[in-house]
Amino acid sequence: MCFVAIAAMAQTADIEVSYTAMSPNFKNGKVDVKNQYVLLANAKESKFYSPITEYIDSLNSTPEGLDLLTEMTRTAALSGRYDDIPRKDGSYYVVKSISDNTLRYYDSAALDKYVYEETSEEWAWEILDSTKNILGYECVKATTDFHGRKWTVWFSPKIPLSDGPWKLGGLPGVILEASTDDNKYSFVATGIQQTSKIIVPVYLADDYEKTDRKSFLKAKRAFLNNPLGSLSAQMGGDITISGNSGEPIFAASDVVDLIETDYK
């Protein structure tokens, strides 16, 4: 019954695009964090998410699923197969609604989960003459400034959906590749297919506290600046790490910063 109710509220996607997302390690700034995301989209709405993270969240959303997740974790740990312990691959969901011109962003800062809504961006893209082939599609180059960073993207007019990875969109075609000018953040399409998959609402959406974009970014940066202090405040007690020399756990913002930097 629950599945039927979810399906009734959801729409069916027309296209599925898989992406490899690269981002910096906040301990040292090296771009070595790789996540696999998927864009499910139609002309009215889309969801950008990690399938592995969604699977774990789906298990956490029911008592039976939670029992299964606990058993999978216990079995892997007892057998010493620690790589088999279910772990999330990326933390955020981006849900876009073309019909009401909104974007909802779900993510976490330390132990707290947040959701905020913003009006879809009025993009100021500069479309250039350069082209290149990505997965068999001729793509056109475009650039823009967005929330503190300059982005260069490649989009395909042959796929006429004005969407792309993460929050990016607003071009006459799906964005198949995107990167910041410092190459700290990037998304590269690894597969494209037509689909009839249901765009399922975010699991446990009611667990996310409502906030606004800049407040969320400040909370995330505050955690990186002082993780033990943030965790102690959230847990209601002092948290220490054995062997910690007092050196910062994460690098300062002038070494590595968030994907959006206009919160300062």
Coordinates of N, CA, C and O in Angstrom, one line a residue, residues 176-238:
L176 N 26.1 17.3 -19.9 CA 26.7 16.0 -19.8 C 28.1 16.1 -19.1 O 28.6 15.0 -18.7
E177 N 28.6 17.3 -19.0 CA 29.9 17.4 -18.3 C 29.9 18.8 -17.7 O 29.5 19.8 -18.3
A178 N 30.5 18.9 -16.5 CA 30.6 20.2 -15.8 C 31.7 20.3 -14.9 O 32.0 19.2 -14.3
S179 N 32.4 21.4 -14.8 CA 33.5 21.5 -13.8 C 33.7 23.0 -13.4 O 33.4 23.9 -14.2
T180 N 34.2 23.2 -12.2 CA 34.6 24.5 -11.8 C 35.9 24.9 -12.3 O 36.7 24.1 -12.8
D181 N 36.1 26.2 -12.3 CA 37.4 26.7 -12.9 C 38.6 26.3 -12.2 O 39.7 26.2 -12.8
D182 N 38.5 25.8 -10.9 CA 39.7 25.3 -10.2 C 39.7 23.8 -10.3 O 40.6 23.1 -9.7
N183 N 38.8 23.2 -11.0 CA 38.7 21.7 -11.1 C 38.5 21.0 -9.8 O 38.8 19.8 -9.7
K184 N 38.0 21.7 -8.8 CA 37.8 21.0 -7.5 C 36.5 20.2 -7.5 O 36.4 19.2 -6.8
Y185 N 35.5 20.6 -8.3 CA 34.3 19.9 -8.4 C 34.0 19.6 -9.9 O 34.1 20.5 -10.8
S186 N 33.5 18.4 -10.2 CA 33.2 18.1 -11.6 C 32.1 17.0 -11.6 O 32.0 16.2 -10.7
F187 N 31.4 17.0 -12.7 CA 30.4 15.9 -13.0 C 30.7 15.5 -14.5 O 30.7 16.3 -15.4
V188 N 30.8 14.2 -14.7 CA 31.0 13.7 -16.1 C 30.0 12.5 -16.3 O 30.0 11.6 -15.5
A189 N 29.2 12.7 -17.3 CA 28.3 11.6 -17.7 C 29.0 10.3 -18.1 O 29.9 10.4 -18.9
T190 N 28.5 9.2 -17.6 CA 29.1 7.9 -18.0 C 28.1 7.0 -18.7 O 28.5 5.9 -19.2
G191 N 26.8 7.4 -18.7 CA 25.8 6.6 -19.4 C 24.5 7.4 -19.6 O 24.2 8.2 -18.7
I192 N 23.8 7.1 -20.7 CA 22.5 7.8 -20.9 C 21.6 6.7 -21.5 O 22.0 5.9 -22.4
Q193 N 20.4 6.7 -21.0 CA 19.4 5.8 -21.5 C 18.0 6.3 -21.3 O 17.7 7.1 -20.4
Q194 N 17.1 5.9 -22.2 CA 15.7 6.2 -22.0 C 15.2 5.3 -20.9 O 15.7 4.2 -20.7
T195 N 14.2 5.8 -20.1 CA 13.7 5.0 -19.0 C 12.3 5.3 -18.7 O 11.8 6.3 -19.1
S196 N 11.7 4.4 -18.0 CA 10.3 4.6 -17.4 C 10.3 4.5 -15.9 O 9.3 4.2 -15.3
K197 N 11.5 4.7 -15.3 CA 11.6 4.6 -13.8 C 10.7 5.7 -13.2 O 10.6 6.8 -13.7
I198 N 10.2 5.4 -12.0 CA 9.4 6.3 -11.3 C 10.4 7.2 -10.5 O 11.4 6.8 -9.9
I199 N 10.1 8.5 -10.5 CA 10.9 9.5 -9.8 C 10.4 9.5 -8.3 O 9.4 10.2 -8.0
V200 N 10.9 8.6 -7.5 CA 10.4 8.4 -6.2 C 10.7 9.6 -5.3 O 11.9 10.1 -5.3
P201 N 9.8 10.1 -4.4 CA 10.1 11.1 -3.5 C 11.3 10.7 -2.5 O 11.5 9.5 -2.3
V202 N 11.9 11.7 -2.0 CA 13.1 11.4 -1.1 C 12.6 10.7 0.2 O 11.6 11.1 0.8
Y203 N 13.2 9.5 0.5 CA 12.8 8.8 1.7 C 13.2 9.6 2.9 O 14.2 10.3 3.0
L204 N 12.3 9.4 4.0 CA 12.5 10.1 5.3 C 12.6 11.6 5.1 O 13.3 12.3 5.9
A205 N 11.9 12.1 4.2 CA 11.9 13.6 3.9 C 11.5 14.4 5.1 O 12.0 15.5 5.3
D206 N 10.6 13.8 6.0 CA 10.2 14.6 7.1 C 11.2 14.7 8.2 O 11.1 15.4 9.2
D207 N 12.3 13.9 8.1 CA 13.4 14.0 9.1 C 14.3 15.2 8.8 O 15.2 15.5 9.6
Y208 N 14.2 15.8 7.7 CA 15.0 17.0 7.3 C 14.5 18.3 7.9 O 13.3 18.6 7.7
E209 N 15.3 19.0 8.6 CA 14.9 20.3 9.2 C 14.9 21.4 8.1 O 15.9 21.5 7.4
K210 N 13.9 22.2 8.0 CA 13.8 23.2 7.0 C 14.8 24.4 7.4 O 14.8 24.8 8.5
T211 N 15.4 24.9 6.4 CA 16.4 26.0 6.6 C 16.4 26.8 5.3 O 15.6 26.6 4.4
D212 N 17.4 27.7 5.2 CA 17.7 28.3 3.9 C 19.1 28.0 3.4 O 19.9 27.5 4.2
R213 N 19.4 28.3 2.2 CA 20.6 27.9 1.6 C 21.8 28.4 2.3 O 22.7 27.6 2.6
K214 N 21.9 29.6 2.6 CA 23.1 30.2 3.2 C 23.3 29.7 4.6 O 24.4 29.5 5.1
S215 N 22.2 29.5 5.4 CA 22.3 29.0 6.7 C 22.8 27.6 6.7 O 23.6 27.2 7.6
F216 N 22.4 26.8 5.7 CA 22.9 25.4 5.6 C 24.4 25.4 5.3 O 25.1 24.7 6.0
L217 N 24.8 26.2 4.4 CA 26.2 26.3 4.0 C 27.1 26.7 5.2 O 28.2 26.2 5.5
K218 N 26.6 27.7 6.0 CA 27.3 28.1 7.2 C 27.4 27.0 8.2 O 28.4 26.9 8.9
A219 N 26.3 26.3 8.4 CA 26.3 25.2 9.3 C 27.3 24.1 8.9 O 28.1 23.5 9.7
K220 N 27.4 23.8 7.6 CA 28.3 22.8 7.1 C 29.8 23.2 7.2 O 30.6 22.5 7.6
R221 N 30.0 24.5 7.0 CA 31.4 25.1 7.1 C 31.8 25.1 8.6 O 32.9 24.8 9.0
A222 N 30.8 25.4 9.5 CA 31.1 25.5 10.9 C 31.5 24.1 11.4 O 32.4 24.0 12.3
F223 N 30.8 23.1 10.9 CA 31.2 21.7 11.3 C 32.7 21.4 10.8 O 33.5 20.8 11.6
L224 N 33.0 21.8 9.6 CA 34.4 21.5 9.1 C 35.4 22.3 9.9 O 36.5 21.8 10.1
N225 N 35.0 23.5 10.3 CA 36.0 24.3 11.1 C 36.2 23.8 12.5 O 37.3 23.9 13.1
N226 N 35.1 23.2 13.1 CA 35.2 22.7 14.5 C 34.3 21.5 14.6 O 33.3 21.5 15.3
P227 N 34.7 20.3 14.0 CA 33.8 19.1 14.1 C 33.6 18.6 15.4 O 32.4 18.2 15.7
L228 N 34.6 18.6 16.3 CA 34.3 18.0 17.7 C 33.4 18.9 18.4 O 32.5 18.4 19.2
G229 N 33.5 20.2 18.3 CA 32.6 21.1 19.0 C 31.2 21.0 18.5 O 30.3 21.0 19.2
S230 N 31.1 20.9 17.1 CA 29.7 20.7 16.6 C 29.1 19.4 17.0 O 27.9 19.4 17.4
L231 N 29.8 18.3 17.0 CA 29.3 17.1 17.5 C 28.9 17.1 18.9 O 27.9 16.5 19.4
S232 N 29.8 17.7 19.7 CA 29.5 17.8 21.2 C 28.2 18.6 21.4 O 27.4 18.2 22.3
A233 N 28.0 19.7 20.7 CA 26.8 20.5 20.9 C 25.6 19.6 20.5 O 24.5 19.7 21.1
Q234 N 25.7 18.9 19.4 CA 24.6 18.1 18.9 C 24.3 16.9 19.8 O 23.1 16.5 20.0
M235 N 25.3 16.3 20.4 CA 25.2 15.1 21.2 C 24.9 15.4 22.7 O 24.6 14.6 23.5
G236 N 25.1 16.7 23.1 CA 24.9 17.1 24.5 C 26.0 16.6 25.4 O 25.8 16.4 26.6
G237 N 27.2 16.5 24.9 CA 28.3 16.1 25.8 C 29.6 16.3 25.1 O 29.7 16.6 23.9
D238 N 30.8 16.2 25.8 CA 32.1 16.4 25.2 C 32.5 15.2 24.4 O 32.4 14.1 24.9

